[in-house]
Amino acid sequence: MIIPPYLKQGDSVALIAPARFMDLDQLGPFQDWVNTHGWNLILSPNIHQRQNQFGGSPTERLNDIFWALNHPDVKAVFMARGGYGTLQLLSELRAFDFASKPKWWVGFSDITALHIHLQSQGMASIHGPMAMQFSNQNACSENSKTQLADRLKGGALKLPINHVTEALIDGIVPENKPTMWNAVPIWGGNLSMVFTMLASGYKFPHEPFVLLLEDLDEYLYHIDRMMQALHLSGSLNNVIAILVGGMTDMKDHEIPFGKNAKEIITDICDFYKKPLLWGLPFGHQAENIAIKMGLNITFDGTYLIQT
């Protein structure tokens, strides 16, 4: 996996909007954060554009990705926000050689489509906060901003694990202690987008990997349907553990589905006899800790560690 150069003071970073449009009135806090770390923010040519809910037409959004990829000074590319729209660009993005010009691409939620595409080209990327969230402490905590900057500068992740469901080894809970694993790649992101990318022809890793999941504003039966599809397709065969962040604002019908999101995913983990680490600080919540996707992550029984 190609690791882009880490950022240093004086580097330039770009902001693009490949999904929903960017409200530039909310740019100030993100600009201040960039300045604090001594980086130079460059706005993409079409960042001001808007077409309905999108940050411009598909061509304008695609052109901004191409512009960011080829800009000689840009070392990292931040996404303005998620929503929906990145998937519309994938057929054209397949012609882009991201690996030839390594730089960090940062975002989550709808940006999962870009992360999975980058990993298919052998590129690491960062699952982390997006620019519009910086204006709202309830959407992006100060710690999340600090952690994001630390990842971009090459700092290691050492995340204490306190919330763990049943951790199974051959069906036995080992004294209520989570199953440990050695370094394996982490892959995934937003569950709805992981499911969509599977339907779009993208493949899960063939080697053992850790699956990261989060989601927002989904019906519980949708969560079950997507997890069943991952199971039935054989996509979970090489998963050694599932890490779940925020399952935020889940919905149900008047006649209940009968299980919550945690129970749905726990059932899958029980079937595969794999550990589930639940309630981790990433996703659509204030604590959204940056994780380098595609790179190895280790669990020593107490900490998630990524160098």
PDB file of C-alpha atoms in Angstrom:
ATOM      1  CA  MET A   1       0.000   0.000   0.000  1.00  0.00           C
ATOM      2  CA  ILE A   2       1.379   3.407  -1.008  1.00  0.00           C
ATOM      3  CA  ILE A   3       1.655   5.882   1.890  1.00  0.00           C
ATOM      4  CA  PRO A   4       1.600   9.516   0.711  1.00  0.00           C
ATOM      5  CA  PRO A   5       4.162  11.935   2.182  1.00  0.00           C
ATOM      6  CA  TYR A   6       3.126  13.325   5.559  1.00  0.00           C
ATOM      7  CA  LEU A   7       2.476  17.034   5.841  1.00  0.00           C
ATOM      8  CA  LYS A   8       4.950  19.568   7.089  1.00  0.00           C
ATOM      9  CA  GLN A   9       4.690  23.287   7.753  1.00  0.00           C
ATOM     10  CA  GLY A  10       4.369  25.313   4.565  1.00  0.00           C
ATOM     11  CA  ASP A  11       2.684  22.541   2.562  1.00  0.00           C
ATOM     12  CA  SER A  12      -0.400  23.305   0.491  1.00  0.00           C
ATOM     13  CA  VAL A  13      -3.706  21.471   0.924  1.00  0.00           C
ATOM     14  CA  ALA A  14      -6.825  21.588  -1.255  1.00  0.00           C
ATOM     15  CA  LEU A  15     -10.554  21.671  -0.572  1.00  0.00           C
ATOM     16  CA  ILE A  16     -13.033  20.077  -2.987  1.00  0.00           C
ATOM     17  CA  ALA A  17     -16.756  19.220  -2.881  1.00  0.00           C
ATOM     18  CA  PRO A  18     -17.320  15.909  -4.723  1.00  0.00           C
ATOM     19  CA  ALA A  19     -20.712  15.299  -3.108  1.00  0.00           C
ATOM     20  CA  ARG A  20     -22.965  17.971  -1.575  1.00  0.00           C
ATOM     21  CA  PHE A  21     -22.247  21.667  -2.078  1.00  0.00           C
ATOM     22  CA  MET A  22     -20.071  23.657   0.318  1.00  0.00           C
ATOM     23  CA  ASP A  23     -21.544  26.616   2.194  1.00  0.00           C
ATOM     24  CA  LEU A  24     -18.530  28.913   2.040  1.00  0.00           C
ATOM     25  CA  ASP A  25     -19.947  31.063   4.856  1.00  0.00           C
ATOM     26  CA  GLN A  26     -18.936  28.158   7.118  1.00  0.00           C
ATOM     27  CA  LEU A  27     -15.384  27.919   5.812  1.00  0.00           C
ATOM     28  CA  GLY A  28     -13.806  30.125   8.506  1.00  0.00           C
ATOM     29  CA  PRO A  29     -13.171  27.543  11.273  1.00  0.00           C
ATOM     30  CA  PHE A  30     -11.630  25.085   8.807  1.00  0.00           C
ATOM     31  CA  GLN A  31      -9.454  27.824   7.314  1.00  0.00           C
ATOM     32  CA  ASP A  32      -8.312  28.787  10.831  1.00  0.00           C
ATOM     33  CA  TRP A  33      -7.429  25.160  11.627  1.00  0.00           C
ATOM     34  CA  VAL A  34      -5.384  24.865   8.426  1.00  0.00           C
ATOM     35  CA  ASN A  35      -3.574  28.112   9.230  1.00  0.00           C
ATOM     36  CA  THR A  36      -2.836  26.941  12.778  1.00  0.00           C
ATOM     37  CA  HIS A  37      -0.821  24.038  11.404  1.00  0.00           C
ATOM     38  CA  GLY A  38       1.114  26.218   8.991  1.00  0.00           C
ATOM     39  CA  TRP A  39      -0.495  24.861   5.845  1.00  0.00           C
ATOM     40  CA  ASN A  40      -1.712  26.829   2.843  1.00  0.00           C
ATOM     41  CA  LEU A  41      -5.337  26.230   1.822  1.00  0.00           C
ATOM     42  CA  ILE A  42      -6.171  26.295  -1.895  1.00  0.00           C
ATOM     43  CA  LEU A  43      -9.829  26.187  -2.936  1.00  0.00           C
ATOM     44  CA  SER A  44     -10.681  24.109  -5.996  1.00  0.00           C
ATOM     45  CA  PRO A  45     -11.858  26.017  -9.104  1.00  0.00           C
ATOM     46  CA  ASN A  46     -15.468  24.825  -8.771  1.00  0.00           C
ATOM     47  CA  ILE A  47     -15.851  24.903  -4.986  1.00  0.00           C
ATOM     48  CA  HIS A  48     -18.327  27.783  -5.399  1.00  0.00           C
ATOM     49  CA  GLN A  49     -20.559  25.834  -7.767  1.00  0.00           C
ATOM     50  CA  ARG A  50     -23.924  24.350  -6.874  1.00  0.00           C
ATOM     51  CA  GLN A  51     -26.322  22.181  -8.834  1.00  0.00           C
ATOM     52  CA  ASN A  52     -29.353  21.270  -6.740  1.00  0.00           C
ATOM     53  CA  GLN A  53     -27.880  19.500  -3.674  1.00  0.00           C
ATOM     54  CA  PHE A  54     -24.532  18.855  -5.343  1.00  0.00           C
ATOM     55  CA  GLY A  55     -21.290  20.824  -5.365  1.00  0.00           C
ATOM     56  CA  GLY A  56     -21.650  21.482  -9.074  1.00  0.00           C
ATOM     57  CA  SER A  57     -22.366  19.262 -12.060  1.00  0.00           C
ATOM     58  CA  PRO A  58     -20.717  15.826 -12.270  1.00  0.00           C
ATOM     59  CA  THR A  59     -18.237  17.289 -14.768  1.00  0.00           C
ATOM     60  CA  GLU A  60     -17.351  20.193 -12.471  1.00  0.00           C
ATOM     61  CA  ARG A  61     -16.886  17.917  -9.466  1.00  0.00           C
ATOM     62  CA  LEU A  62     -14.847  15.444 -11.492  1.00  0.00           C
ATOM     63  CA  ASN A  63     -12.680  18.256 -12.842  1.00  0.00           C
ATOM     64  CA  ASP A  64     -11.930  19.397  -9.295  1.00  0.00           C
ATOM     65  CA  ILE A  65     -10.730  15.916  -8.326  1.00  0.00           C
ATOM     66  CA  PHE A  66      -8.542  15.879 -11.432  1.00  0.00           C
ATOM     67  CA  TRP A  67      -7.283  19.383 -10.586  1.00  0.00           C
ATOM     68  CA  ALA A  68      -6.409  18.352  -7.016  1.00  0.00           C
ATOM     69  CA  LEU A  69      -4.707  15.148  -8.159  1.00  0.00           C
ATOM     70  CA  ASN A  70      -2.513  16.996 -10.642  1.00  0.00           C
ATOM     71  CA  HIS A  71      -1.790  20.167  -8.657  1.00  0.00           C
ATOM     72  CA  PRO A  72       1.988  20.072  -8.106  1.00  0.00           C
ATOM     73  CA  ASP A  73       1.864  21.827  -4.719  1.00  0.00           C
ATOM     74  CA  VAL A  74      -1.089  20.052  -3.093  1.00  0.00           C
ATOM     75  CA  LYS A  75      -0.067  17.403  -0.541  1.00  0.00           C
ATOM     76  CA  ALA A  76      -3.520  16.602   0.898  1.00  0.00           C
ATOM     77  CA  VAL A  77      -7.084  16.936  -0.375  1.00  0.00           C
ATOM     78  CA  PHE A  78      -9.924  17.618   2.060  1.00  0.00           C
ATOM     79  CA  MET A  79     -13.570  16.990   1.272  1.00  0.00           C
ATOM     80  CA  ALA A  80     -16.046  19.765   1.996  1.00  0.00           C
ATOM     81  CA  ARG A  81     -18.813  17.396   3.147  1.00  0.00           C
ATOM     82  CA  GLY A  82     -20.512  14.104   2.399  1.00  0.00           C
ATOM     83  CA  GLY A  83     -24.193  13.585   1.626  1.00  0.00           C
ATOM     84  CA  TYR A  84     -24.403  11.936  -1.762  1.00  0.00           C
ATOM     85  CA  GLY A  85     -22.609  12.362  -5.077  1.00  0.00           C
ATOM     86  CA  THR A  86     -19.173  10.718  -5.100  1.00  0.00           C
ATOM     87  CA  LEU A  87     -20.570   7.512  -6.595  1.00  0.00           C
ATOM     88  CA  GLN A  88     -21.686   9.431  -9.679  1.00  0.00           C
ATOM     89  CA  LEU A  89     -18.033  10.103 -10.507  1.00  0.00           C
ATOM     90  CA  LEU A  90     -16.568   6.618 -10.137  1.00  0.00           C
ATOM     91  CA  SER A  91     -16.885   5.441 -13.725  1.00  0.00           C
ATOM     92  CA  GLU A  92     -14.686   8.369 -14.812  1.00  0.00           C
ATOM     93  CA  LEU A  93     -12.404   8.153 -11.771  1.00  0.00           C
ATOM     94  CA  ARG A  94     -11.350   4.650 -12.813  1.00  0.00           C
ATOM     95  CA  ALA A  95      -9.209   6.284 -15.496  1.00  0.00           C
ATOM     96  CA  PHE A  96      -7.315   8.402 -12.935  1.00  0.00           C
ATOM     97  CA  ASP A  97      -3.958   7.085 -11.765  1.00  0.00           C
ATOM     98  CA  PHE A  98      -4.034   8.170  -8.120  1.00  0.00           C
ATOM     99  CA  ALA A  99      -1.029   6.033  -7.222  1.00  0.00           C
ATOM    100  CA  SER A 100       1.241   7.974  -9.576  1.00  0.00           C
ATOM    101  CA  LYS A 101       0.747  11.182  -7.555  1.00  0.00           C
ATOM    102  CA  PRO A 102       0.386  10.121  -3.913  1.00  0.00           C
ATOM    103  CA  LYS A 103      -1.362  12.582  -1.612  1.00  0.00           C
ATOM    104  CA  TRP A 104      -3.735  12.242   1.302  1.00  0.00           C
ATOM    105  CA  TRP A 105      -7.481  12.262   0.538  1.00  0.00           C
ATOM    106  CA  VAL A 106      -9.518  13.002   3.663  1.00  0.00           C
ATOM    107  CA  GLY A 107     -13.221  12.440   4.399  1.00  0.00           C
ATOM    108  CA  PHE A 108     -15.834   9.894   5.430  1.00  0.00           C
ATOM    109  CA  SER A 109     -19.501   8.954   4.928  1.00  0.00           C
ATOM    110  CA  ASP A 110     -20.229   9.311   1.175  1.00  0.00           C
ATOM    111  CA  ILE A 111     -16.461   9.676   0.641  1.00  0.00           C
ATOM    112  CA  THR A 112     -16.188   5.953   1.470  1.00  0.00           C
ATOM    113  CA  ALA A 113     -16.653   5.430  -2.277  1.00  0.00           C
ATOM    114  CA  LEU A 114     -13.426   7.326  -2.917  1.00  0.00           C
ATOM    115  CA  HIS A 115     -11.581   5.512  -0.118  1.00  0.00           C
ATOM    116  CA  ILE A 116     -12.498   2.096  -1.526  1.00  0.00           C
ATOM    117  CA  HIS A 117     -11.517   3.209  -5.019  1.00  0.00           C
ATOM    118  CA  LEU A 118      -8.169   4.494  -3.729  1.00  0.00           C
ATOM    119  CA  GLN A 119      -7.497   1.233  -1.902  1.00  0.00           C
ATOM    120  CA  SER A 120      -8.257  -0.658  -5.135  1.00  0.00           C
ATOM    121  CA  GLN A 121      -5.355   1.320  -6.667  1.00  0.00           C
ATOM    122  CA  GLY A 122      -3.070   0.555  -3.729  1.00  0.00           C
ATOM    123  CA  MET A 123      -3.365   3.991  -2.077  1.00  0.00           C
ATOM    124  CA  ALA A 124      -3.802   4.735   1.619  1.00  0.00           C
ATOM    125  CA  SER A 125      -6.255   7.501   2.591  1.00  0.00           C
ATOM    126  CA  ILE A 126      -7.725   9.030   5.749  1.00  0.00           C
ATOM    127  CA  HIS A 127     -11.197   8.372   7.152  1.00  0.00           C
ATOM    128  CA  GLY A 128     -11.792  11.550   9.110  1.00  0.00           C
ATOM    129  CA  PRO A 129     -13.646  14.863   9.549  1.00  0.00           C
ATOM    130  CA  MET A 130     -14.651  17.143   6.680  1.00  0.00           C
ATOM    131  CA  ALA A 131     -14.436  20.910   6.353  1.00  0.00           C
ATOM    132  CA  MET A 132     -18.055  21.909   7.051  1.00  0.00           C
ATOM    133  CA  GLN A 133     -18.026  20.020  10.348  1.00  0.00           C
ATOM    134  CA  PHE A 134     -15.346  22.295  11.767  1.00  0.00           C
ATOM    135  CA  SER A 135     -17.914  25.044  12.363  1.00  0.00           C
ATOM    136  CA  ASN A 136     -19.918  22.877  14.805  1.00  0.00           C
ATOM    137  CA  GLN A 137     -18.467  21.355  17.979  1.00  0.00           C
ATOM    138  CA  ASN A 138     -21.306  18.822  18.009  1.00  0.00           C
ATOM    139  CA  ALA A 139     -20.154  17.595  14.592  1.00  0.00           C
ATOM    140  CA  CYS A 140     -16.399  17.715  15.153  1.00  0.00           C
ATOM    141  CA  SER A 141     -14.737  17.900  18.573  1.00  0.00           C
ATOM    142  CA  GLU A 142     -11.449  19.666  19.231  1.00  0.00           C
ATOM    143  CA  ASN A 143      -9.885  16.274  19.893  1.00  0.00           C
ATOM    144  CA  SER A 144     -11.006  15.063  16.455  1.00  0.00           C
ATOM    145  CA  LYS A 145      -9.322  18.063  14.831  1.00  0.00           C
ATOM    146  CA  THR A 146      -6.152  17.437  16.819  1.00  0.00           C
ATOM    147  CA  GLN A 147      -6.126  13.760  15.915  1.00  0.00           C
ATOM    148  CA  LEU A 148      -6.659  14.523  12.220  1.00  0.00           C
ATOM    149  CA  ALA A 149      -3.693  16.890  12.154  1.00  0.00           C
ATOM    150  CA  ASP A 150      -1.605  14.318  13.999  1.00  0.00           C
ATOM    151  CA  ARG A 151      -2.391  11.591  11.431  1.00  0.00           C
ATOM    152  CA  LEU A 152      -1.546  13.948   8.570  1.00  0.00           C
ATOM    153  CA  LYS A 153       1.802  14.739  10.187  1.00  0.00           C
ATOM    154  CA  GLY A 154       2.618  11.053  10.618  1.00  0.00           C
ATOM    155  CA  GLY A 155       1.534  10.590  14.217  1.00  0.00           C
ATOM    156  CA  ALA A 156       0.469   7.141  15.422  1.00  0.00           C
ATOM    157  CA  LEU A 157      -3.014   6.172  16.582  1.00  0.00           C
ATOM    158  CA  LYS A 158      -3.272   4.592  20.035  1.00  0.00           C
ATOM    159  CA  LEU A 159      -6.964   4.346  20.855  1.00  0.00           C
ATOM    160  CA  PRO A 160      -8.065   2.786  24.169  1.00  0.00           C
ATOM    161  CA  ILE A 161     -10.909   0.307  23.787  1.00  0.00           C
ATOM    162  CA  ASN A 162     -13.559   0.447  26.479  1.00  0.00           C
ATOM    163  CA  HIS A 163     -16.750  -0.598  24.677  1.00  0.00           C
ATOM    164  CA  VAL A 164     -16.604  -4.178  23.436  1.00  0.00           C
ATOM    165  CA  THR A 165     -19.347  -6.737  22.843  1.00  0.00           C
ATOM    166  CA  GLU A 166     -18.727 -10.475  22.966  1.00  0.00           C
ATOM    167  CA  ALA A 167     -15.266 -11.234  21.631  1.00  0.00           C
ATOM    168  CA  LEU A 168     -15.278 -14.799  20.445  1.00  0.00           C
ATOM    169  CA  ILE A 169     -12.509 -17.324  19.867  1.00  0.00           C
ATOM    170  CA  ASP A 170     -14.006 -20.584  18.633  1.00  0.00           C
ATOM    171  CA  GLY A 171     -17.283 -19.612  20.259  1.00  0.00           C
ATOM    172  CA  ILE A 172     -15.818 -19.034  23.733  1.00  0.00           C
ATOM    173  CA  VAL A 173     -15.623 -15.655  25.419  1.00  0.00           C
ATOM    174  CA  PRO A 174     -12.049 -15.461  26.790  1.00  0.00           C
ATOM    175  CA  GLU A 175     -12.662 -14.080  30.276  1.00  0.00           C
ATOM    176  CA  ASN A 176     -14.606 -11.188  28.746  1.00  0.00           C
ATOM    177  CA  LYS A 177     -11.384  -9.898  27.202  1.00  0.00           C
ATOM    178  CA  PRO A 178     -11.402  -8.804  23.557  1.00  0.00           C
ATOM    179  CA  THR A 179      -9.624 -10.967  21.010  1.00  0.00           C
ATOM    180  CA  MET A 180      -6.209  -9.595  20.062  1.00  0.00           C
ATOM    181  CA  TRP A 181      -4.845  -9.545  16.533  1.00  0.00           C
ATOM    182  CA  ASN A 182      -1.578  -8.675  14.849  1.00  0.00           C
ATOM    183  CA  ALA A 183      -1.193  -6.031  12.162  1.00  0.00           C
ATOM    184  CA  VAL A 184      -3.676  -6.390   9.291  1.00  0.00           C
ATOM    185  CA  PRO A 185      -5.101  -3.756   6.895  1.00  0.00           C
ATOM    186  CA  ILE A 186      -8.221  -1.789   7.812  1.00  0.00           C
ATOM    187  CA  TRP A 187     -10.847  -1.257   5.110  1.00  0.00           C
ATOM    188  CA  GLY A 188     -14.435  -0.036   4.836  1.00  0.00           C
ATOM    189  CA  GLY A 189     -16.280   3.056   6.056  1.00  0.00           C
ATOM    190  CA  ASN A 190     -19.941   3.941   5.735  1.00  0.00           C
ATOM    191  CA  LEU A 191     -21.973   0.704   5.626  1.00  0.00           C
ATOM    192  CA  SER A 192     -24.407   1.975   2.988  1.00  0.00           C
ATOM    193  CA  MET A 193     -21.485   2.914   0.744  1.00  0.00           C
ATOM    194  CA  VAL A 194     -19.625  -0.363   1.406  1.00  0.00           C
ATOM    195  CA  PHE A 195     -22.792  -2.201   0.335  1.00  0.00           C
ATOM    196  CA  THR A 196     -23.131   0.037  -2.727  1.00  0.00           C
ATOM    197  CA  MET A 197     -19.503  -0.427  -3.744  1.00  0.00           C
ATOM    198  CA  LEU A 198     -19.924  -4.193  -3.526  1.00  0.00           C
ATOM    199  CA  ALA A 199     -22.869  -3.910  -5.927  1.00  0.00           C
ATOM    200  CA  SER A 200     -20.713  -1.690  -8.166  1.00  0.00           C
ATOM    201  CA  GLY A 201     -18.180  -4.438  -8.728  1.00  0.00           C
ATOM    202  CA  TYR A 202     -15.541  -3.524  -6.164  1.00  0.00           C
ATOM    203  CA  LYS A 203     -14.117  -6.428  -4.180  1.00  0.00           C
ATOM    204  CA  PHE A 204     -13.336  -6.799  -0.516  1.00  0.00           C
ATOM    205  CA  PRO A 205      -9.656  -7.524   0.268  1.00  0.00           C
ATOM    206  CA  HIS A 206      -8.542 -11.074  -0.491  1.00  0.00           C
ATOM    207  CA  GLU A 207      -6.189 -11.159   2.488  1.00  0.00           C
ATOM    208  CA  PRO A 208      -7.274 -10.983   6.159  1.00  0.00           C
ATOM    209  CA  PHE A 209      -8.503  -7.505   7.075  1.00  0.00           C
ATOM    210  CA  VAL A 210     -10.373  -5.512   9.706  1.00  0.00           C
ATOM    211  CA  LEU A 211     -13.714  -4.050   8.580  1.00  0.00           C
ATOM    212  CA  LEU A 212     -14.616  -0.539   9.763  1.00  0.00           C
ATOM    213  CA  LEU A 213     -18.313   0.439   9.666  1.00  0.00           C
ATOM    214  CA  GLU A 214     -20.484   3.427  10.560  1.00  0.00           C
ATOM    215  CA  ASP A 215     -23.806   4.758   9.290  1.00  0.00           C
ATOM    216  CA  LEU A 216     -26.427   7.463   9.669  1.00  0.00           C
ATOM    217  CA  ASP A 217     -30.192   7.780   9.359  1.00  0.00           C
ATOM    218  CA  GLU A 218     -30.980   4.232   8.200  1.00  0.00           C
ATOM    219  CA  TYR A 219     -33.897   1.948   8.960  1.00  0.00           C
ATOM    220  CA  LEU A 220     -32.897  -1.059  11.017  1.00  0.00           C
ATOM    221  CA  TYR A 221     -34.131  -3.473   8.380  1.00  0.00           C
ATOM    222  CA  HIS A 222     -31.816  -1.695   5.899  1.00  0.00           C
ATOM    223  CA  ILE A 223     -28.895  -2.398   8.243  1.00  0.00           C
ATOM    224  CA  ASP A 224     -29.885  -6.048   8.390  1.00  0.00           C
ATOM    225  CA  ARG A 225     -30.355  -6.270   4.613  1.00  0.00           C
ATOM    226  CA  MET A 226     -26.912  -4.796   3.957  1.00  0.00           C
ATOM    227  CA  MET A 227     -25.183  -7.036   6.502  1.00  0.00           C
ATOM    228  CA  GLN A 228     -26.968 -10.086   5.063  1.00  0.00           C
ATOM    229  CA  ALA A 229     -25.769  -9.108   1.587  1.00  0.00           C
ATOM    230  CA  LEU A 230     -22.161  -8.843   2.795  1.00  0.00           C
ATOM    231  CA  HIS A 231     -22.554 -12.255   4.402  1.00  0.00           C
ATOM    232  CA  LEU A 232     -24.248 -13.986   1.464  1.00  0.00           C
ATOM    233  CA  SER A 233     -21.747 -12.607  -1.051  1.00  0.00           C
ATOM    234  CA  GLY A 234     -18.849 -14.134   0.880  1.00  0.00           C
ATOM    235  CA  SER A 235     -17.380 -10.679   1.414  1.00  0.00           C
ATOM    236  CA  LEU A 236     -16.880 -11.283   5.135  1.00  0.00           C
ATOM    237  CA  ASN A 237     -14.880 -14.487   4.771  1.00  0.00           C
ATOM    238  CA  ASN A 238     -11.532 -12.753   5.283  1.00  0.00           C
ATOM    239  CA  VAL A 239     -12.688 -10.371   8.022  1.00  0.00           C
ATOM    240  CA  ILE A 240     -10.878 -10.952  11.303  1.00  0.00           C
ATOM    241  CA  ALA A 241     -12.805  -8.302  13.279  1.00  0.00           C
ATOM    242  CA  ILE A 242     -15.474  -5.641  12.780  1.00  0.00           C
ATOM    243  CA  LEU A 243     -15.023  -2.162  14.256  1.00  0.00           C
ATOM    244  CA  VAL A 244     -18.220  -0.125  14.515  1.00  0.00           C
ATOM    245  CA  GLY A 245     -18.357   3.594  15.187  1.00  0.00           C
ATOM    246  CA  GLY A 246     -21.528   5.651  15.269  1.00  0.00           C
ATOM    247  CA  MET A 247     -24.753   4.008  14.170  1.00  0.00           C
ATOM    248  CA  THR A 248     -26.428   7.374  14.432  1.00  0.00           C
ATOM    249  CA  ASP A 249     -30.151   8.207  14.255  1.00  0.00           C
ATOM    250  CA  MET A 250     -31.282   4.685  13.395  1.00  0.00           C
ATOM    251  CA  LYS A 251     -34.974   4.420  12.498  1.00  0.00           C
ATOM    252  CA  ASP A 252     -37.678   1.805  12.920  1.00  0.00           C
ATOM    253  CA  HIS A 253     -41.284   1.312  11.812  1.00  0.00           C
ATOM    254  CA  GLU A 254     -44.376   1.348  13.996  1.00  0.00           C
ATOM    255  CA  ILE A 255     -44.146  -2.442  14.026  1.00  0.00           C
ATOM    256  CA  PRO A 256     -40.590  -2.923  15.341  1.00  0.00           C
ATOM    257  CA  PHE A 257     -37.948  -4.780  13.393  1.00  0.00           C
ATOM    258  CA  GLY A 258     -37.050  -6.570  16.625  1.00  0.00           C
ATOM    259  CA  LYS A 259     -33.308  -5.924  16.801  1.00  0.00           C
ATOM    260  CA  ASN A 260     -31.200  -2.823  17.129  1.00  0.00           C
ATOM    261  CA  ALA A 261     -28.108  -2.177  15.002  1.00  0.00           C
ATOM    262  CA  LYS A 262     -25.778  -3.608  17.610  1.00  0.00           C
ATOM    263  CA  GLU A 263     -27.734  -6.857  17.790  1.00  0.00           C
ATOM    264  CA  ILE A 264     -27.875  -7.147  13.994  1.00  0.00           C
ATOM    265  CA  ILE A 265     -24.111  -6.831  13.576  1.00  0.00           C
ATOM    266  CA  THR A 266     -23.388  -8.949  16.663  1.00  0.00           C
ATOM    267  CA  ASP A 267     -25.347 -11.817  15.083  1.00  0.00           C
ATOM    268  CA  ILE A 268     -23.060 -11.661  12.037  1.00  0.00           C
ATOM    269  CA  CYS A 269     -19.942 -11.616  14.229  1.00  0.00           C
ATOM    270  CA  ASP A 270     -21.253 -14.557  16.246  1.00  0.00           C
ATOM    271  CA  PHE A 271     -21.779 -16.552  13.045  1.00  0.00           C
ATOM    272  CA  TYR A 272     -18.187 -15.934  11.918  1.00  0.00           C
ATOM    273  CA  LYS A 273     -16.803 -16.240  15.472  1.00  0.00           C
ATOM    274  CA  LYS A 274     -15.131 -12.880  15.031  1.00  0.00           C
ATOM    275  CA  PRO A 275     -14.701 -10.056  17.546  1.00  0.00           C
ATOM    276  CA  LEU A 276     -16.882  -6.969  17.371  1.00  0.00           C
ATOM    277  CA  LEU A 277     -15.601  -3.707  18.816  1.00  0.00           C
ATOM    278  CA  TRP A 278     -18.616  -1.454  19.221  1.00  0.00           C
ATOM    279  CA  GLY A 279     -19.154   2.234  19.921  1.00  0.00           C
ATOM    280  CA  LEU A 280     -15.785   3.474  18.679  1.00  0.00           C
ATOM    281  CA  PRO A 281     -15.173   7.208  18.232  1.00  0.00           C
ATOM    282  CA  PHE A 282     -15.647   7.630  14.502  1.00  0.00           C
ATOM    283  CA  GLY A 283     -18.573   8.382  12.210  1.00  0.00           C
ATOM    284  CA  HIS A 284     -21.387  10.943  12.339  1.00  0.00           C
ATOM    285  CA  GLN A 285     -20.668  12.188  15.856  1.00  0.00           C
ATOM    286  CA  ALA A 286     -18.495  14.765  17.591  1.00  0.00           C
ATOM    287  CA  GLU A 287     -15.687  12.266  18.198  1.00  0.00           C
ATOM    288  CA  ASN A 288     -14.552  11.217  14.732  1.00  0.00           C
ATOM    289  CA  ILE A 289     -10.980  10.029  15.129  1.00  0.00           C
ATOM    290  CA  ALA A 290      -8.908   9.920  11.938  1.00  0.00           C
ATOM    291  CA  ILE A 291      -7.854   6.456  10.744  1.00  0.00           C
ATOM    292  CA  LYS A 292      -5.527   5.670   7.840  1.00  0.00           C
ATOM    293  CA  MET A 293      -7.495   3.348   5.573  1.00  0.00           C
ATOM    294  CA  GLY A 294      -5.691   0.538   3.785  1.00  0.00           C
ATOM    295  CA  LEU A 295      -2.851   0.456   6.316  1.00  0.00           C
ATOM    296  CA  ASN A 296      -2.233  -2.075   9.069  1.00  0.00           C
ATOM    297  CA  ILE A 297      -3.946  -1.790  12.433  1.00  0.00           C
ATOM    298  CA  THR A 298      -3.231  -3.863  15.558  1.00  0.00           C
ATOM    299  CA  PHE A 299      -5.253  -4.664  18.664  1.00  0.00           C
ATOM    300  CA  ASP A 300      -3.278  -5.674  21.755  1.00  0.00           C
ATOM    301  CA  GLY A 301      -6.320  -6.327  23.927  1.00  0.00           C
ATOM    302  CA  THR A 302      -6.363  -2.776  25.311  1.00  0.00           C
ATOM    303  CA  TYR A 303      -5.504  -0.398  22.453  1.00  0.00           C
ATOM    304  CA  LEU A 304      -6.123  -0.103  18.751  1.00  0.00           C
ATOM    305  CA  ILE A 305      -2.730   0.858  17.362  1.00  0.00           C
ATOM    306  CA  GLN A 306      -1.831   2.210  13.942  1.00  0.00           C
ATOM    307  CA  THR A 307       1.633   3.601  13.251  1.00  0.00           C
TER     308      THR A 307
END
